[in-house]
Amino acid sequence: MWNESSIRMREMENKVLPLTCLDLANFDLHQSAVSLKQACMDCGFFYVINHGISEELKEEVFEQSKKFFDLPLEDKMKALRNETHRGYSPALEQNQIHGDYNKESFFMGTEGLKDDSLGAKPFYRPNIWPDSDVLPGWRTTMENYHLELLRVCKAIARILALALDLDADYFDTSEMLENPIAYMRLLHYEGMSDPSRGIYGCGSHTDHGMMTLLATDGVMGLQICKDKDMKPQKWEYVPSIDGTYIVNLGDVLERWSNGLFKSTLHRVLANGQDRYSIPFFLSPSHDCLIECLPTCQSENNLPKYPAIKCSAYLTQRYKESHRETRASPENRPK
C-alpha cells in the first residue's frame, strides 16, 4: 500500500516525458543525426519508428514470453540461469541492492559457433532453452526476434556515428558491431512498488552497453531521471507508443563520447498489474577497446575515462549488479 509520503512522491513523479522520434525511413540522414544528437545530449532516451519489425512477430514474442512465465516454477527452474547469466532467473534471485522485487526474467544472447573462436568466450556461450516439447516453436520465435532487433540497432548505430561526426559505417567493423555482444531479456513484473520503502519493479540503474532497444506490453512503469544529482530526484514516465520502440544509450556509449551522450538513470515502478517487457542490450565485440572517440576529444577536452576492453568492463558491471548464484544441489531442479 502507498503511505502518505509515497503518494506525494507519486504525484510529483506522475509526469510523462516527451521524447524525440528517430525515423529510420527518413532518407535525410543528416537531419536525423542532428535531431538524434540533441536527444542523446539531453536525456539519452528516444523512440524509433519505421523500424521494419512486424507487429505480428512482436505480438508472437510477447505471447511466447507469457507462456514461459505461466509455466509451473518447477518447469521454469529446468532452465535456471548459468554462470554466464543465460536462462531463467526467478523473482528475488537478483541482487537486491537496487530494490528489485517480484521480477522474473529469461536471458538469451548471441552464440558463437562451435568451430568459432568466439564460442570459447563467455559472452558468446550457448543459450539455455526451455523444453521444446513443453513450448514448441519458442526458441525459433526468440531467435528470429533477436535477429530483427540486432538489425534495427545496427541501423541506429549508423545514425549515431553521424551524430558523433564520424563516418556512418564507423561502428561496422569486426572489433565493434560485426561480432557484437547482444542480449535479449524477457521480463515479467508483478506486485506493487513502494519507493518510500525502497521497493521497485526494477531499481534505478544505467545500462552497461552501447544501447538498449525496449518493447513493452503497454503497461506504464518505466521512469527516467535526467539529472541524477538533482535533490530530490525528478522521475518522469516514458510511455510505450504503438508501433515504436524505446531506445536508451548505455555506459559504453557515454564513455566512447567522453560524456557528451548520456547514459541516464532509469527504473520501473510496478503498479499491481502484470507487466511484460523485452529489452535488447547491444554492446561491441568482446575484444573491442572502449576508449574516447577521436571526434570527442581535444586539447581542451581530454578523455575522462581510462580505456578498457569491452569484455572486462561488462564483466565488472555484471558482477556489481548480479548476485553470484550457482545451481547447487539444493537449488537445482529435481
mmCIF file of C-alpha atoms in Angstrom:
data_model
loop_
_atom_site.group_PDB
_atom_site.id
_atom_site.type_symbol
_atom_site.label_atom_id
_atom_site.label_comp_id
_atom_site.label_asym_id
_atom_site.label_seq_id
_atom_site.Cartn_x
_atom_site.Cartn_y
_atom_site.Cartn_z
ATOM 1 C CA MET A 1 0.000 0.000 0.000
ATOM 2 C CA TRP A 2 1.091 3.593 -0.640
ATOM 3 C CA ASN A 3 1.610 5.674 2.530
ATOM 4 C CA GLU A 4 1.174 9.471 2.593
ATOM 5 C CA SER A 5 4.791 10.262 1.702
ATOM 6 C CA SER A 6 4.827 7.748 -1.147
ATOM 7 C CA ILE A 7 1.574 9.192 -2.529
ATOM 8 C CA ARG A 8 3.141 12.677 -2.581
ATOM 9 C CA MET A 9 6.174 11.189 -4.323
ATOM 10 C CA ARG A 10 3.899 9.517 -6.864
ATOM 11 C CA GLU A 11 2.141 12.827 -7.563
ATOM 12 C CA MET A 12 5.499 14.517 -8.165
ATOM 13 C CA GLU A 13 6.659 11.638 -10.351
ATOM 14 C CA ASN A 14 3.471 11.236 -12.362
ATOM 15 C CA LYS A 15 4.762 13.215 -15.327
ATOM 16 C CA VAL A 16 5.197 11.927 -18.846
ATOM 17 C CA LEU A 17 8.377 12.890 -20.685
ATOM 18 C CA PRO A 18 8.136 13.810 -24.390
ATOM 19 C CA LEU A 19 10.908 12.180 -26.412
ATOM 20 C CA THR A 20 12.422 12.614 -29.863
ATOM 21 C CA CYS A 21 11.326 10.141 -32.551
ATOM 22 C CA LEU A 22 14.032 8.721 -34.824
ATOM 23 C CA ASP A 23 12.501 7.753 -38.184
ATOM 24 C CA LEU A 24 14.546 5.014 -39.855
ATOM 25 C CA ALA A 25 12.644 5.635 -43.099
ATOM 26 C CA ASN A 26 13.926 9.213 -43.305
ATOM 27 C CA PHE A 27 16.351 9.452 -46.245
ATOM 28 C CA ASP A 28 17.817 12.693 -44.883
ATOM 29 C CA LEU A 29 20.378 11.095 -42.563
ATOM 30 C CA HIS A 30 21.924 14.451 -41.723
ATOM 31 C CA GLN A 31 18.583 15.708 -40.412
ATOM 32 C CA SER A 32 18.143 12.506 -38.403
ATOM 33 C CA ALA A 33 21.653 12.807 -36.983
ATOM 34 C CA VAL A 34 21.120 16.412 -35.851
ATOM 35 C CA SER A 35 17.861 15.539 -34.115
ATOM 36 C CA LEU A 36 19.332 12.396 -32.567
ATOM 37 C CA LYS A 37 22.421 14.214 -31.290
ATOM 38 C CA GLN A 38 20.266 16.646 -29.325
ATOM 39 C CA ALA A 39 18.246 13.788 -27.809
ATOM 40 C CA CYS A 40 21.416 11.913 -26.831
ATOM 41 C CA MET A 41 22.893 15.006 -25.187
ATOM 42 C CA ASP A 42 19.641 15.843 -23.421
ATOM 43 C CA CYS A 43 18.494 12.568 -21.893
ATOM 44 C CA GLY A 44 19.827 9.588 -23.865
ATOM 45 C CA PHE A 45 16.293 8.263 -24.497
ATOM 46 C CA PHE A 46 14.300 8.401 -27.741
ATOM 47 C CA TYR A 47 11.732 6.478 -29.787
ATOM 48 C CA VAL A 48 12.454 4.713 -33.065
ATOM 49 C CA ILE A 49 9.756 4.423 -35.749
ATOM 50 C CA ASN A 50 9.578 2.763 -39.172
ATOM 51 C CA HIS A 51 11.963 0.115 -37.891
ATOM 52 C CA GLY A 52 10.615 -2.698 -40.078
ATOM 53 C CA ILE A 53 9.795 -5.173 -37.291
ATOM 54 C CA SER A 54 6.335 -6.598 -37.899
ATOM 55 C CA GLU A 55 3.718 -6.239 -35.196
ATOM 56 C CA GLU A 56 2.823 -9.890 -35.780
ATOM 57 C CA LEU A 57 6.312 -11.012 -34.771
ATOM 58 C CA LYS A 58 6.331 -8.721 -31.750
ATOM 59 C CA GLU A 59 2.934 -9.997 -30.599
ATOM 60 C CA GLU A 60 4.061 -13.598 -31.036
ATOM 61 C CA VAL A 61 7.182 -12.953 -28.945
ATOM 62 C CA PHE A 62 5.149 -11.455 -26.108
ATOM 63 C CA GLU A 63 2.686 -14.331 -26.281
ATOM 64 C CA GLN A 64 5.537 -16.856 -26.096
ATOM 65 C CA SER A 65 7.135 -14.905 -23.254
ATOM 66 C CA LYS A 66 3.904 -15.058 -21.251
ATOM 67 C CA LYS A 67 3.605 -18.798 -21.961
ATOM 68 C CA PHE A 68 7.017 -19.361 -20.409
ATOM 69 C CA PHE A 69 6.336 -17.285 -17.290
ATOM 70 C CA ASP A 70 2.951 -19.020 -16.874
ATOM 71 C CA LEU A 71 4.680 -22.400 -16.563
ATOM 72 C CA PRO A 72 4.907 -24.046 -13.123
ATOM 73 C CA LEU A 73 8.048 -22.937 -11.253
ATOM 74 C CA GLU A 74 9.390 -26.491 -11.437
ATOM 75 C CA ASP A 75 9.390 -26.332 -15.250
ATOM 76 C CA LYS A 76 10.930 -22.855 -15.352
ATOM 77 C CA MET A 77 13.702 -23.929 -12.979
ATOM 78 C CA LYS A 78 14.803 -26.541 -15.514
ATOM 79 C CA ALA A 79 16.160 -23.577 -17.494
ATOM 80 C CA LEU A 80 17.806 -21.929 -14.452
ATOM 81 C CA ARG A 81 20.441 -19.397 -15.482
ATOM 82 C CA ASN A 82 24.063 -20.455 -15.654
ATOM 83 C CA GLU A 83 27.306 -18.701 -14.730
ATOM 84 C CA THR A 84 27.109 -16.585 -17.901
ATOM 85 C CA HIS A 85 23.635 -15.339 -16.869
ATOM 86 C CA ARG A 86 21.745 -17.149 -19.654
ATOM 87 C CA GLY A 87 18.460 -18.757 -18.757
ATOM 88 C CA TYR A 88 15.784 -18.201 -16.134
ATOM 89 C CA SER A 89 16.123 -16.011 -13.035
ATOM 90 C CA PRO A 90 13.292 -16.391 -10.525
ATOM 91 C CA ALA A 91 11.822 -13.486 -8.574
ATOM 92 C CA LEU A 92 14.008 -12.224 -5.705
ATOM 93 C CA GLU A 93 17.045 -14.118 -7.019
ATOM 94 C CA GLN A 94 18.700 -10.986 -8.370
ATOM 95 C CA ASN A 95 20.858 -8.519 -6.467
ATOM 96 C CA GLN A 96 18.668 -6.590 -4.030
ATOM 97 C CA ILE A 97 20.972 -3.552 -3.833
ATOM 98 C CA HIS A 98 18.694 -1.747 -6.282
ATOM 99 C CA GLY A 99 15.466 -2.856 -4.577
ATOM 100 C CA ASP A 100 14.251 -5.227 -7.307
ATOM 101 C CA TYR A 101 11.262 -7.264 -6.137
ATOM 102 C CA ASN A 102 8.709 -9.538 -7.805
ATOM 103 C CA LYS A 103 10.552 -9.603 -11.119
ATOM 104 C CA GLU A 104 11.422 -12.769 -13.000
ATOM 105 C CA SER A 105 13.390 -12.902 -16.221
ATOM 106 C CA PHE A 106 14.819 -15.032 -19.001
ATOM 107 C CA PHE A 107 18.146 -14.091 -20.601
ATOM 108 C CA MET A 108 19.483 -15.151 -24.005
ATOM 109 C CA GLY A 109 22.218 -13.810 -26.246
ATOM 110 C CA THR A 110 24.481 -14.108 -29.243
ATOM 111 C CA GLU A 111 26.056 -17.527 -29.581
ATOM 112 C CA GLY A 112 29.442 -18.375 -31.097
ATOM 113 C CA LEU A 113 29.715 -21.346 -33.440
ATOM 114 C CA LYS A 114 31.375 -24.490 -32.128
ATOM 115 C CA ASP A 115 34.287 -24.087 -34.544
ATOM 116 C CA ASP A 116 34.426 -20.329 -33.998
ATOM 117 C CA SER A 117 36.957 -18.721 -31.653
ATOM 118 C CA LEU A 118 34.110 -16.606 -30.255
ATOM 119 C CA GLY A 119 32.376 -19.713 -28.966
ATOM 120 C CA ALA A 120 35.000 -20.104 -26.244
ATOM 121 C CA LYS A 121 34.472 -16.571 -24.915
ATOM 122 C CA PRO A 122 31.993 -16.153 -22.038
ATOM 123 C CA PHE A 123 29.778 -13.594 -23.785
ATOM 124 C CA TYR A 124 29.167 -15.941 -26.736
ATOM 125 C CA ARG A 125 28.426 -19.178 -24.861
ATOM 126 C CA PRO A 126 25.407 -21.373 -25.764
ATOM 127 C CA ASN A 127 21.973 -20.341 -24.577
ATOM 128 C CA ILE A 128 19.759 -22.340 -22.260
ATOM 129 C CA TRP A 129 16.329 -23.054 -23.751
ATOM 130 C CA PRO A 130 13.010 -24.326 -22.364
ATOM 131 C CA ASP A 131 11.977 -27.850 -23.299
ATOM 132 C CA SER A 132 10.756 -27.809 -26.911
ATOM 133 C CA ASP A 133 8.100 -30.399 -26.054
ATOM 134 C CA VAL A 134 6.637 -28.004 -23.493
ATOM 135 C CA LEU A 135 6.986 -24.848 -25.628
ATOM 136 C CA PRO A 136 7.179 -25.872 -29.300
ATOM 137 C CA GLY A 137 8.480 -23.135 -31.596
ATOM 138 C CA TRP A 138 9.560 -20.977 -28.653
ATOM 139 C CA ARG A 139 13.264 -20.981 -29.481
ATOM 140 C CA THR A 140 12.736 -20.211 -33.185
ATOM 141 C CA THR A 141 10.486 -17.263 -32.389
ATOM 142 C CA MET A 142 13.012 -15.800 -29.958
ATOM 143 C CA GLU A 143 15.954 -16.285 -32.316
ATOM 144 C CA ASN A 144 14.087 -14.593 -35.184
ATOM 145 C CA TYR A 145 13.172 -11.642 -32.979
ATOM 146 C CA HIS A 146 16.764 -11.359 -31.719
ATOM 147 C CA LEU A 147 17.988 -11.049 -35.327
ATOM 148 C CA GLU A 148 15.430 -8.355 -36.099
ATOM 149 C CA LEU A 149 16.360 -6.306 -33.037
ATOM 150 C CA LEU A 150 20.038 -6.565 -33.928
ATOM 151 C CA ARG A 151 19.296 -5.306 -37.426
ATOM 152 C CA VAL A 152 17.486 -2.252 -36.041
ATOM 153 C CA CYS A 153 20.256 -1.485 -33.547
ATOM 154 C CA LYS A 154 22.864 -1.539 -36.301
ATOM 155 C CA ALA A 155 20.756 0.894 -38.331
ATOM 156 C CA ILE A 156 20.548 3.220 -35.327
ATOM 157 C CA ALA A 157 24.314 2.891 -34.794
ATOM 158 C CA ARG A 158 24.953 4.330 -38.268
ATOM 159 C CA ILE A 159 22.979 7.465 -37.398
ATOM 160 C CA LEU A 160 24.689 7.669 -34.001
ATOM 161 C CA ALA A 161 28.031 7.620 -35.828
ATOM 162 C CA LEU A 162 26.945 10.604 -37.943
ATOM 163 C CA ALA A 163 25.732 12.386 -34.813
ATOM 164 C CA LEU A 164 29.260 11.956 -33.408
ATOM 165 C CA ASP A 165 30.818 13.425 -36.591
ATOM 166 C CA LEU A 166 32.074 10.015 -37.684
ATOM 167 C CA ASP A 167 31.534 8.128 -40.933
ATOM 168 C CA ALA A 168 28.215 6.282 -40.980
ATOM 169 C CA ASP A 169 29.990 2.903 -41.143
ATOM 170 C CA TYR A 170 32.389 3.704 -38.284
ATOM 171 C CA PHE A 171 30.907 1.053 -35.988
ATOM 172 C CA ASP A 172 30.592 -1.544 -38.790
ATOM 173 C CA THR A 173 33.865 -3.330 -38.032
ATOM 174 C CA SER A 174 34.716 -6.747 -36.618
ATOM 175 C CA GLU A 175 36.091 -5.064 -33.489
ATOM 176 C CA MET A 176 32.824 -3.245 -32.911
ATOM 177 C CA LEU A 177 29.424 -4.359 -34.231
ATOM 178 C CA GLU A 178 30.147 -7.108 -36.767
ATOM 179 C CA ASN A 179 30.567 -9.514 -33.827
ATOM 180 C CA PRO A 180 28.556 -7.782 -31.115
ATOM 181 C CA ILE A 181 27.578 -8.917 -27.663
ATOM 182 C CA ALA A 182 23.798 -8.801 -27.914
ATOM 183 C CA TYR A 183 21.472 -9.975 -25.151
ATOM 184 C CA MET A 184 17.684 -10.166 -25.071
ATOM 185 C CA ARG A 185 15.869 -10.349 -21.754
ATOM 186 C CA LEU A 186 12.262 -11.367 -21.213
ATOM 187 C CA LEU A 187 10.862 -9.694 -18.092
ATOM 188 C CA HIS A 188 7.729 -10.272 -16.026
ATOM 189 C CA TYR A 189 6.844 -7.833 -13.231
ATOM 190 C CA GLU A 190 4.061 -8.201 -10.696
ATOM 191 C CA GLY A 191 3.127 -6.734 -7.339
ATOM 192 C CA MET A 192 3.216 -3.113 -6.181
ATOM 193 C CA SER A 193 6.250 -0.852 -5.850
ATOM 194 C CA ASP A 194 6.714 1.435 -2.859
ATOM 195 C CA PRO A 195 9.636 3.842 -3.341
ATOM 196 C CA SER A 196 9.333 5.062 0.268
ATOM 197 C CA ARG A 197 10.353 1.548 1.375
ATOM 198 C CA GLY A 198 12.905 1.031 -1.390
ATOM 199 C CA ILE A 199 10.717 -1.477 -3.237
ATOM 200 C CA TYR A 200 10.726 -1.283 -7.034
ATOM 201 C CA GLY A 201 9.955 -3.452 -10.010
ATOM 202 C CA CYS A 202 13.466 -2.547 -11.103
ATOM 203 C CA GLY A 203 15.584 -0.133 -9.086
ATOM 204 C CA SER A 204 17.426 2.858 -10.533
ATOM 205 C CA HIS A 205 20.369 1.966 -12.763
ATOM 206 C CA THR A 206 22.097 2.711 -16.031
ATOM 207 C CA ASP A 207 22.593 0.091 -18.741
ATOM 208 C CA HIS A 208 26.079 -1.289 -19.271
ATOM 209 C CA GLY A 209 26.418 -1.499 -23.030
ATOM 210 C CA MET A 210 26.165 0.715 -26.113
ATOM 211 C CA MET A 211 22.377 0.941 -26.418
ATOM 212 C CA THR A 212 19.161 -0.785 -25.375
ATOM 213 C CA LEU A 213 16.071 -1.328 -27.526
ATOM 214 C CA LEU A 214 12.926 -1.819 -25.436
ATOM 215 C CA ALA A 215 9.470 -3.196 -26.199
ATOM 216 C CA THR A 216 6.716 -3.390 -23.574
ATOM 217 C CA ASP A 217 3.148 -4.633 -23.363
ATOM 218 C CA GLY A 218 1.928 -1.062 -22.863
ATOM 219 C CA VAL A 219 1.588 -1.188 -19.071
ATOM 220 C CA MET A 220 3.126 2.016 -17.678
ATOM 221 C CA GLY A 221 6.101 1.685 -15.367
ATOM 222 C CA LEU A 222 9.344 2.939 -16.927
ATOM 223 C CA GLN A 223 10.703 6.172 -15.461
ATOM 224 C CA ILE A 224 13.882 8.134 -16.143
ATOM 225 C CA CYS A 225 15.828 10.699 -14.134
ATOM 226 C CA LYS A 226 17.571 13.157 -16.460
ATOM 227 C CA ASP A 227 19.642 14.734 -13.669
ATOM 228 C CA LYS A 228 20.861 12.170 -11.153
ATOM 229 C CA ASP A 229 22.451 14.908 -8.997
ATOM 230 C CA MET A 230 19.220 16.871 -8.502
ATOM 231 C CA LYS A 231 17.831 16.718 -4.943
ATOM 232 C CA PRO A 232 15.174 15.460 -4.747
ATOM 233 C CA GLN A 233 15.496 13.493 -7.945
ATOM 234 C CA LYS A 234 12.832 14.149 -10.567
ATOM 235 C CA TRP A 235 11.443 10.998 -12.158
ATOM 236 C CA GLU A 236 9.362 11.123 -15.343
ATOM 237 C CA TYR A 237 7.380 8.354 -17.033
ATOM 238 C CA VAL A 238 8.259 7.167 -20.530
ATOM 239 C CA PRO A 239 5.109 5.642 -22.074
ATOM 240 C CA SER A 240 5.093 2.993 -24.761
ATOM 241 C CA ILE A 241 3.667 4.164 -28.078
ATOM 242 C CA ASP A 242 2.171 1.701 -30.546
ATOM 243 C CA GLY A 243 4.499 0.943 -33.431
ATOM 244 C CA THR A 244 7.596 2.338 -31.720
ATOM 245 C CA TYR A 245 10.477 1.031 -29.665
ATOM 246 C CA ILE A 246 12.081 2.931 -26.807
ATOM 247 C CA VAL A 247 15.846 3.320 -27.165
ATOM 248 C CA ASN A 248 18.285 4.368 -24.448
ATOM 249 C CA LEU A 249 22.024 4.802 -24.502
ATOM 250 C CA GLY A 250 24.311 2.804 -22.233
ATOM 251 C CA ASP A 251 27.519 3.405 -20.336
ATOM 252 C CA VAL A 252 29.771 2.210 -23.178
ATOM 253 C CA LEU A 253 28.485 4.964 -25.491
ATOM 254 C CA GLU A 254 28.807 7.552 -22.722
ATOM 255 C CA ARG A 255 32.455 6.530 -22.325
ATOM 256 C CA TRP A 256 33.039 6.492 -26.090
ATOM 257 C CA SER A 257 31.572 10.004 -26.413
ATOM 258 C CA ASN A 258 33.560 11.332 -23.428
ATOM 259 C CA GLY A 259 30.341 12.100 -21.573
ATOM 260 C CA LEU A 260 28.727 14.020 -24.442
ATOM 261 C CA PHE A 261 25.960 11.428 -24.832
ATOM 262 C CA LYS A 262 24.057 10.467 -21.706
ATOM 263 C CA SER A 263 23.550 7.062 -20.128
ATOM 264 C CA THR A 264 20.585 8.032 -17.992
ATOM 265 C CA LEU A 265 19.282 6.598 -14.735
ATOM 266 C CA HIS A 266 16.017 4.718 -15.156
ATOM 267 C CA ARG A 267 13.807 2.398 -13.127
ATOM 268 C CA VAL A 268 10.485 0.569 -13.211
ATOM 269 C CA LEU A 269 7.585 1.063 -10.794
ATOM 270 C CA ALA A 270 5.152 -1.830 -10.622
ATOM 271 C CA ASN A 271 1.507 -0.789 -10.173
ATOM 272 C CA GLY A 272 -0.143 -4.093 -9.237
ATOM 273 C CA GLN A 273 -0.690 -5.191 -12.847
ATOM 274 C CA ASP A 274 1.293 -7.915 -14.536
ATOM 275 C CA ARG A 275 3.786 -6.163 -16.814
ATOM 276 C CA TYR A 276 5.845 -7.767 -19.571
ATOM 277 C CA SER A 277 8.762 -6.123 -21.333
ATOM 278 C CA ILE A 278 11.667 -7.184 -23.548
ATOM 279 C CA PRO A 279 14.864 -5.125 -23.549
ATOM 280 C CA PHE A 280 17.604 -5.881 -26.081
ATOM 281 C CA PHE A 281 21.106 -4.900 -24.968
ATOM 282 C CA LEU A 282 23.751 -4.201 -27.608
ATOM 283 C CA SER A 283 27.476 -3.933 -26.864
ATOM 284 C CA PRO A 284 30.509 -4.028 -29.153
ATOM 285 C CA SER A 285 32.576 -7.166 -29.575
ATOM 286 C CA HIS A 286 34.325 -8.962 -26.732
ATOM 287 C CA ASP A 287 37.776 -7.592 -27.657
ATOM 288 C CA CYS A 288 36.750 -4.031 -28.516
ATOM 289 C CA LEU A 289 38.752 -1.387 -26.665
ATOM 290 C CA ILE A 290 36.377 1.190 -25.187
ATOM 291 C CA GLU A 291 38.238 4.493 -25.385
ATOM 292 C CA CYS A 292 37.349 8.062 -26.217
ATOM 293 C CA LEU A 293 36.361 8.527 -29.863
ATOM 294 C CA PRO A 294 38.635 10.803 -31.937
ATOM 295 C CA THR A 295 35.844 13.331 -32.518
ATOM 296 C CA CYS A 296 35.038 13.612 -28.813
ATOM 297 C CA GLN A 297 38.371 14.842 -27.504
ATOM 298 C CA SER A 298 40.683 17.807 -27.951
ATOM 299 C CA GLU A 299 43.409 19.702 -26.122
ATOM 300 C CA ASN A 300 40.696 21.366 -24.075
ATOM 301 C CA ASN A 301 38.583 18.230 -23.701
ATOM 302 C CA LEU A 302 40.823 15.362 -22.685
ATOM 303 C CA PRO A 303 39.461 11.805 -22.272
ATOM 304 C CA LYS A 304 37.572 11.487 -18.981
ATOM 305 C CA TYR A 305 37.596 7.674 -18.777
ATOM 306 C CA PRO A 306 40.506 5.208 -18.982
ATOM 307 C CA ALA A 307 40.499 2.790 -21.909
ATOM 308 C CA ILE A 308 39.169 -0.678 -21.076
ATOM 309 C CA LYS A 309 38.386 -3.792 -23.073
ATOM 310 C CA CYS A 310 34.651 -4.355 -23.523
ATOM 311 C CA SER A 311 34.704 -7.852 -22.004
ATOM 312 C CA ALA A 312 36.481 -6.601 -18.876
ATOM 313 C CA TYR A 313 34.085 -3.681 -18.480
ATOM 314 C CA LEU A 314 30.927 -5.765 -18.899
ATOM 315 C CA THR A 315 32.240 -8.466 -16.553
ATOM 316 C CA GLN A 316 32.932 -5.834 -13.911
ATOM 317 C CA ARG A 317 29.468 -4.305 -14.260
ATOM 318 C CA TYR A 318 27.661 -7.679 -14.226
ATOM 319 C CA LYS A 319 29.420 -8.642 -11.011
ATOM 320 C CA GLU A 320 28.240 -5.406 -9.447
ATOM 321 C CA SER A 321 24.607 -5.926 -10.425
ATOM 322 C CA HIS A 322 24.069 -9.679 -10.023
ATOM 323 C CA ARG A 323 24.196 -11.871 -7.008
ATOM 324 C CA GLU A 324 26.502 -14.834 -7.535
ATOM 325 C CA THR A 325 24.129 -17.801 -7.713
ATOM 326 C CA ARG A 326 25.007 -21.286 -8.754
ATOM 327 C CA ALA A 327 22.831 -24.281 -9.479
ATOM 328 C CA SER A 328 23.963 -26.040 -6.301
ATOM 329 C CA PRO A 329 22.418 -29.399 -5.313
ATOM 330 C CA GLU A 330 19.823 -27.721 -3.095
ATOM 331 C CA ASN A 331 18.553 -25.338 -5.791
ATOM 332 C CA ARG A 332 18.953 -27.468 -8.869
ATOM 333 C CA PRO A 333 15.615 -28.559 -10.314
ATOM 334 C CA LYS A 334 14.701 -32.005 -9.074
#
